[in-house]
Coordinates of C-alpha atoms in Angstrom, one line a residue:
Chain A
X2 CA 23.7 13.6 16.5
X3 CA 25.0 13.9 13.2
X4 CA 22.4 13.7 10.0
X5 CA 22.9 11.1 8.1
X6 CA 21.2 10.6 4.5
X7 CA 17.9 9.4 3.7
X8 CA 16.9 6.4 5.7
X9 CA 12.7 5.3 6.6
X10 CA 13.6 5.7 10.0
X11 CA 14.8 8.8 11.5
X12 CA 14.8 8.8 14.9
X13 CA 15.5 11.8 17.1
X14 CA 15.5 11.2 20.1
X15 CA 13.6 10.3 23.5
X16 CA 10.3 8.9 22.1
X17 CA 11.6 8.3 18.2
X18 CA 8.5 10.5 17.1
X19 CA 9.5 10.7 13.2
X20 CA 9.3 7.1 12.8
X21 CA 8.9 7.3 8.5
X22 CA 7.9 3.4 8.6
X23 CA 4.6 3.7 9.8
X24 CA 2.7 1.1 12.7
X25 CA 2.7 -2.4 10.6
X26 CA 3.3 -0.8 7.5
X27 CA 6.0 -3.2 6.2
X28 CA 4.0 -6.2 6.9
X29 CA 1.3 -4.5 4.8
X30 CA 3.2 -3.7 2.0
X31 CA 4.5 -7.2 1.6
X32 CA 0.8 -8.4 1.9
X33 CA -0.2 -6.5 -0.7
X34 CA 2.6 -7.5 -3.1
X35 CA 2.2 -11.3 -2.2
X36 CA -1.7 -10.9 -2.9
X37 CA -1.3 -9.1 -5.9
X38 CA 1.5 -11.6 -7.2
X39 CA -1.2 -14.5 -6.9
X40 CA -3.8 -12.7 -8.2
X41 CA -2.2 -11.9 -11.6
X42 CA -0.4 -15.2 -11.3
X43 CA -4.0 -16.6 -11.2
X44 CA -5.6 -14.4 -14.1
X45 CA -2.6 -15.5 -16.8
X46 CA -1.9 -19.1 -15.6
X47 CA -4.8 -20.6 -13.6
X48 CA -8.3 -19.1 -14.7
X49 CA -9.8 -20.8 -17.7
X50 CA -10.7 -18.4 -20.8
X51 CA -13.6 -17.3 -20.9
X52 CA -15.8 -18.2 -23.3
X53 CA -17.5 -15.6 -24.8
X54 CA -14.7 -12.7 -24.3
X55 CA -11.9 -15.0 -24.5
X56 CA -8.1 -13.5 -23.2
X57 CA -9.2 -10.1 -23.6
X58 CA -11.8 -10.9 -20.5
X59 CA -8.6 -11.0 -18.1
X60 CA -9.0 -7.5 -17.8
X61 CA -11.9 -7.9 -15.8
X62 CA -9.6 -9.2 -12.8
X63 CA -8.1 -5.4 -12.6
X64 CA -10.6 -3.1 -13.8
X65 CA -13.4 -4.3 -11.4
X66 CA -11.3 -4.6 -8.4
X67 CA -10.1 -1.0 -8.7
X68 CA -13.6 0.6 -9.7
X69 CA -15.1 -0.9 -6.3
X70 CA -11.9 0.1 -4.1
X71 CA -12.3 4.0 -5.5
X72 CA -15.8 4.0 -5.5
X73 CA -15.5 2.5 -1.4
X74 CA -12.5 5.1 -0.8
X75 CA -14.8 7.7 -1.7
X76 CA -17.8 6.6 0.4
X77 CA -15.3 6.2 3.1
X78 CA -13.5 10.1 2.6
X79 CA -17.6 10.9 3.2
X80 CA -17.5 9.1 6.7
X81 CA -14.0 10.7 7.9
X82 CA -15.8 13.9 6.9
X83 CA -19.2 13.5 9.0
X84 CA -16.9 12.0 11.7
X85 CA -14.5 15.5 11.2
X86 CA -17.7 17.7 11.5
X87 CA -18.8 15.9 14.4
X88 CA -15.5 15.4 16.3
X89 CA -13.5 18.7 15.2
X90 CA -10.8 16.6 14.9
X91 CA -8.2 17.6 12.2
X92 CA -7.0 14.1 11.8
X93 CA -10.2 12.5 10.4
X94 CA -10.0 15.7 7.4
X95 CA -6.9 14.6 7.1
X96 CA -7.8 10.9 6.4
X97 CA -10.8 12.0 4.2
X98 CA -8.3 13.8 2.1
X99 CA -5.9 10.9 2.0
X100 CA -9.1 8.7 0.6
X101 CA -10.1 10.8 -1.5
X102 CA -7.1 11.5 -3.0
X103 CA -6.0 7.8 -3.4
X104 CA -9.7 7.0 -4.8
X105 CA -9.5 9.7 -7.8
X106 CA -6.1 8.3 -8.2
X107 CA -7.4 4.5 -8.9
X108 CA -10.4 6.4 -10.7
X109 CA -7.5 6.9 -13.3
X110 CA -6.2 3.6 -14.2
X111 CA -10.3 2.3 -14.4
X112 CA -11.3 5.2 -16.9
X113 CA -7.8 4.0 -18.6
X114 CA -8.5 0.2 -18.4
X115 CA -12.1 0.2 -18.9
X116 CA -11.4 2.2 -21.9
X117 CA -8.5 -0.5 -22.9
X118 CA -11.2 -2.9 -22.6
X119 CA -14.3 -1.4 -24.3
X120 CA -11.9 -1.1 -27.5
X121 CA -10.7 -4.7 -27.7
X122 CA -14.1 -5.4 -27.0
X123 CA -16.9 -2.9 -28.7
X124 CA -14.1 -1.3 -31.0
X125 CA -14.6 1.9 -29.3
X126 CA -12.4 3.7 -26.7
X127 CA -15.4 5.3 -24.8
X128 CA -19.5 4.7 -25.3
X129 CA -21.9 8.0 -24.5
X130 CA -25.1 6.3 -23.9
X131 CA -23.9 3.5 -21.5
X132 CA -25.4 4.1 -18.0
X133 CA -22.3 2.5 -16.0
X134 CA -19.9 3.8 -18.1
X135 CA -20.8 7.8 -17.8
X136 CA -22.0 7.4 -14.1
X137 CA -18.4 6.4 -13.5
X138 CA -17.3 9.6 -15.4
X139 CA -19.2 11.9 -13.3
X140 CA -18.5 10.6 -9.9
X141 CA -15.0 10.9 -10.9
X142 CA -14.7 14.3 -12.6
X143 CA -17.1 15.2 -9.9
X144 CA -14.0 14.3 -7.1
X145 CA -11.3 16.3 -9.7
X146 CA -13.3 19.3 -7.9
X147 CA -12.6 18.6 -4.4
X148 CA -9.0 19.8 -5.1
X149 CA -9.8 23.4 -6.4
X150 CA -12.2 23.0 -4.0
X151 CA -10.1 22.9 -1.1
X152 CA -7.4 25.4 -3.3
X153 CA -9.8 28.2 -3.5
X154 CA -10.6 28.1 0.9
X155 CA -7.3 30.1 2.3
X156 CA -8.5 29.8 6.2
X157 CA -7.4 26.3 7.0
X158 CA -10.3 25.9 9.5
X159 CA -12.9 26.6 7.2
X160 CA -11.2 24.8 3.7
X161 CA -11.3 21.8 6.3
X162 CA -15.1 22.2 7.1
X163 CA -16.3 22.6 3.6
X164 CA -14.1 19.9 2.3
X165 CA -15.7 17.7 4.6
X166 CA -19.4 18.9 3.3
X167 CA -18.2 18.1 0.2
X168 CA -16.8 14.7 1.1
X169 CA -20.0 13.5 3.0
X170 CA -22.2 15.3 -0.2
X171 CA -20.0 13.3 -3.1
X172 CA -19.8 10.8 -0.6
X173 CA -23.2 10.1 -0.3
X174 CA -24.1 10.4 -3.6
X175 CA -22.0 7.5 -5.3
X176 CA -23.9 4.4 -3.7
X177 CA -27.2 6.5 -4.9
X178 CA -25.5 6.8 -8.3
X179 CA -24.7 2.6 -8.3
X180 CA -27.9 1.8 -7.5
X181 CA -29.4 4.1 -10.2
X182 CA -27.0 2.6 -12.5
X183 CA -28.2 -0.8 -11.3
X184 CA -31.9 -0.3 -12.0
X185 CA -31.1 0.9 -15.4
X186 CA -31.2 -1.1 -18.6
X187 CA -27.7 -1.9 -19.3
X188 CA -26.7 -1.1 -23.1
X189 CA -23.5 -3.1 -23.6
X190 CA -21.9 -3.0 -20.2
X191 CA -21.9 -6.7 -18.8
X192 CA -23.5 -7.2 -15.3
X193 CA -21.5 -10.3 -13.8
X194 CA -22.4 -10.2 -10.0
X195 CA -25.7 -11.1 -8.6
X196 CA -27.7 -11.6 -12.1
X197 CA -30.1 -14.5 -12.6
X198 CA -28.1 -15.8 -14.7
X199 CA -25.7 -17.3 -11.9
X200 CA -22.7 -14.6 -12.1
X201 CA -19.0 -15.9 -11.9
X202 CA -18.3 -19.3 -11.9
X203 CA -16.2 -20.6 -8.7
X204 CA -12.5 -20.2 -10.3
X205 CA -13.3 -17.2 -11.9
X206 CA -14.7 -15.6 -8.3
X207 CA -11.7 -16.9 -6.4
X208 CA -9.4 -15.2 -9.0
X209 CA -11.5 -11.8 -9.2
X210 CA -11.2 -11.8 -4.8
X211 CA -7.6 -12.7 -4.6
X212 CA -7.2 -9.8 -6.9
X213 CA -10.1 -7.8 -4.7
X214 CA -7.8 -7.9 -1.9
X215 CA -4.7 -7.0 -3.5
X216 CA -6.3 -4.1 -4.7
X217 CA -8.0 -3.1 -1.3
X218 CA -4.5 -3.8 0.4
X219 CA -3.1 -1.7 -1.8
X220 CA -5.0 1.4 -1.0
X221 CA -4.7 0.7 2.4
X222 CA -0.9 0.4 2.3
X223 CA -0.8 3.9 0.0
X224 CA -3.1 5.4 2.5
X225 CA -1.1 4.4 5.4
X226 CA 2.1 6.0 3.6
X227 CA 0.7 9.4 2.9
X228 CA -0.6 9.3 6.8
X229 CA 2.9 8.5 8.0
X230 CA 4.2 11.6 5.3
X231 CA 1.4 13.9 6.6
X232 CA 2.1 13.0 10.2
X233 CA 5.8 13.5 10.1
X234 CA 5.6 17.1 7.9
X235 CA 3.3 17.9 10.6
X236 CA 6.1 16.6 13.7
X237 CA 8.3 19.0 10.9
X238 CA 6.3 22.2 11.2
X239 CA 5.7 22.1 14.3
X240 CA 9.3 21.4 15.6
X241 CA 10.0 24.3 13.0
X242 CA 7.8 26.9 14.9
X243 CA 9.2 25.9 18.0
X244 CA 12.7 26.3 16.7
X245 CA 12.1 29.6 15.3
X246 CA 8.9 30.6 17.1
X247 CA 7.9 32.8 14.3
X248 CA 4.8 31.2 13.9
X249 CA 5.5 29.9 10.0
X250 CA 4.7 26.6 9.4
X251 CA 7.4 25.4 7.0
X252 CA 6.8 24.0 3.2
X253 CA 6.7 20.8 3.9
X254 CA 3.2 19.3 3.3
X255 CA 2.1 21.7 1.3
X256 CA -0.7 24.4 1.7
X257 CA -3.6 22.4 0.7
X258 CA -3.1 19.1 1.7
X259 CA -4.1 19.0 5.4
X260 CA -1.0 17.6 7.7
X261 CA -1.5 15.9 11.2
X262 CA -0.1 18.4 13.8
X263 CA 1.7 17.5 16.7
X264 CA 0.3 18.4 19.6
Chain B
X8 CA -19.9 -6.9 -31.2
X9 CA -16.8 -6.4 -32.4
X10 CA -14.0 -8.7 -31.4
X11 CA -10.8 -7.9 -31.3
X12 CA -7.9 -10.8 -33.1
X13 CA -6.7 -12.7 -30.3
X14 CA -2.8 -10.8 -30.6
X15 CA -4.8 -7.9 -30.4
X16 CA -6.4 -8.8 -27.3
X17 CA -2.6 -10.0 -25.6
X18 CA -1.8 -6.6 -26.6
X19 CA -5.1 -4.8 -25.2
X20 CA -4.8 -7.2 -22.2
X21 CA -0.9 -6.8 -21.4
X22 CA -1.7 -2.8 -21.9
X23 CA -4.0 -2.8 -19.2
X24 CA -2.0 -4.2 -16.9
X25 CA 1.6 -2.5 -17.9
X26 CA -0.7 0.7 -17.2
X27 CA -1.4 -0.4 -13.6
X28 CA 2.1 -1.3 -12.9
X29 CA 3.8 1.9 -14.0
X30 CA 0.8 4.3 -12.3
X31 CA 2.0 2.4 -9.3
X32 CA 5.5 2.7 -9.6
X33 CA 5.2 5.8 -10.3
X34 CA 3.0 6.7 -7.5
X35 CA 5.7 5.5 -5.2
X36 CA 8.1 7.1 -7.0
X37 CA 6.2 10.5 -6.1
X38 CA 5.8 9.6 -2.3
X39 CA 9.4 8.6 -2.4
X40 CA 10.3 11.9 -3.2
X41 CA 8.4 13.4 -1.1
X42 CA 9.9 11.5 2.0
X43 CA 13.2 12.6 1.2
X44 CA 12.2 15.9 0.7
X45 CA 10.7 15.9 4.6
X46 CA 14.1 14.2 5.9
X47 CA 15.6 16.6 4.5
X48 CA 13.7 19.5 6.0
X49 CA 14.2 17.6 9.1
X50 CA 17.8 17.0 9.1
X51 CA 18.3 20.7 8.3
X52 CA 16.1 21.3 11.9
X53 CA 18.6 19.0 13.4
X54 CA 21.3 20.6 12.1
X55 CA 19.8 24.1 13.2
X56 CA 19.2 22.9 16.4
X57 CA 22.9 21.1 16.8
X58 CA 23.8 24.6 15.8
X59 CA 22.1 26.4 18.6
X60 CA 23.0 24.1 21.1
X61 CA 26.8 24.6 20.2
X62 CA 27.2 28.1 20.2
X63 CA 26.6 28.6 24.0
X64 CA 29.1 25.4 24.8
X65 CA 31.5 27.4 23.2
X66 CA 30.6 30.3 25.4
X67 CA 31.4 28.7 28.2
X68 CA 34.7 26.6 27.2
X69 CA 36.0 30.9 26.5
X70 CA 34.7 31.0 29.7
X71 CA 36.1 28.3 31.7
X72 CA 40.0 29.0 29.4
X73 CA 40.1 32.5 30.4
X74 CA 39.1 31.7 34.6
X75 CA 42.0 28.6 34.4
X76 CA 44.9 29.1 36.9
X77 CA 42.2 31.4 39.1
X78 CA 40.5 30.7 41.7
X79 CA 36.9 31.5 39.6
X80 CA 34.5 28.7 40.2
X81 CA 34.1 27.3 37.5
X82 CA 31.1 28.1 35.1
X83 CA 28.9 25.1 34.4
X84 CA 27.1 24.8 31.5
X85 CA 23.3 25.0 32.0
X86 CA 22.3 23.7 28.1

């Protein structure tokens, strides 16, 4: 069979293992472009202004969504890890890795656009004695460790074990930090959901889930790519070792980042 | 509080979002990359494996020229 360039789908043979496309993974993508296409149409044509923050509030619809998707990515990287410990299963560090990862990575653009948004609306890129604000900082810088982390841990075995501890620690510790962040008193941060006040009104809570789910599709669709990536450099080392039976796993997938091994 | 002029806040506002866009773009730019970079290894197994599989076809084609106009069996291949 001759190899042809770069196409999604490789297939090689009886059983197509190194299918690059992933179970359902271009119906996913497209829902998460479609969602995210009438969420952002919704935020600039359809939403009124609100009244108090005016335009600048439409920044809300993006850097809400994406704090609650990292901060649930992470909680979830702690499960994969308690369900790793308990199962021995190399697959579930795998997918805490891939959460985690993807979390820290949406951590990013909220630090950025929270910041965007505390200077067009305090005049200040970043506020020390805000309670949500800092929390937010720490759970995240405290995740910029798990990849040294798992760096400094050569055996594969173990790096997967600890990494998991860490995942179900950190994990465990950021709905423990929200609630602590809940009970304080707020300096300039706005609470919108569940206040006495009567949180959003109905267009603005339709907009802000539309958005939601964009958001959480997203992650799910870049979760499910880096599984297919992991899975296949896996299906690549291992038909490499077979190949050359030398017992090296090949580059591909790196040395931290755990890959799914065929069995 | 301060308040930001309302161009400013188009400009805060359309910053935010550009920001999203191109971490995304970028992000699948990365994986992209990455994807070829596997297909690659992969068609280079392929190829190493095509490779393997040829050499001891042509073993046997010497083998079967060289036996012609004999009364050899002939040699079947057992790849």
């Amino acid at each position: 069979m001759p190899y042809s360039t770069f196409s999604w789908k490789t297939e090689t043979g009886p059983g197509s293992r190194f299918n690059m496309t992933g179970r359902g993974l271009k119906t996913l993508s497209i829902a998460t472009v479609l969602f995210l296409m009438a969420g952002f149409a919704l935020v600039f044509l359809w939403v009124p202004m609100d009244a108090d923050q005016g335009f600048k509030q439409k920044i809300f619809y993006l850097h809400v969504p994406l704090a609650i998707v990292a901060l649930l990515g992470f909680i979830a990287g702690g499960v994969e890890g308690y369900r790793h410990l308990r199962t021995g299963d190399r697959r579930h560090d795998a997918n805490s890795y891939v959460f985690i990862h993807i979390s820290v990575t949406f951590g990013v653009a909220v630090l950025v656009t929270g910041a965007i948004w505390a200077k067009a609306s305090w005049g200040y890129w970043w506020v020390w004695d805000e309670p949500t604000l800092v929390s937010f900082l720490i759970v995240f810088l405290l995740y910029c460790t798990y990849y040294p982390f798992r760096y400094a841990i050569e055996d594969r075995d173990r790096q997967a074990r600890y990494a998991s501890v860490f995942a179900i620690t950190a994990g465990a510790f950021v709905p423990l930090n929200f609630m602590a962040v809940r009970m304080a008193e707020s300096v300039i941060h706005p609470r919108v959901f569940a206040t006495s006040e009567g949180g959003l009104p109905d267009s603005m809570l339709l907009t802000f889930l539309v958005c939601f789910v964009g958001i959480g599709l997203l992650w799910i669709t870049l979760v499910k790519t880096e599984m297919v990536g992991k899975k296949v450099s896996g299906q690549v080392s291992y038909l490499r070792r077979r190949l050359h039976d030398d017992g090296s796993g090949g580059s591909v997938g790196g040395r931290i980042a755990p890959s799914v091994e065929a069995k | 509080m301060f308040d930001a002029t309302p161009s400013d806040a188009v400009g805060y506002v359309f910053s935010a979002y550009l920001f999203f866009l191109l971490m995304v773009l970028v992000y699948i730019s990365i994986l992209g990359a990455k994807f070829q970079r596997i297909n690659r290894e992969l068609g280079e197994l392929i190829e190493e494996l095509e490779a393997e599989n040829a050499e001891p076809d042509a073993v046997v084609e010497a083998g079967v020229a060289v036996d012609s106009g004999s009364n050899a069996p002939r040699k079947e291949s057992s790849v």
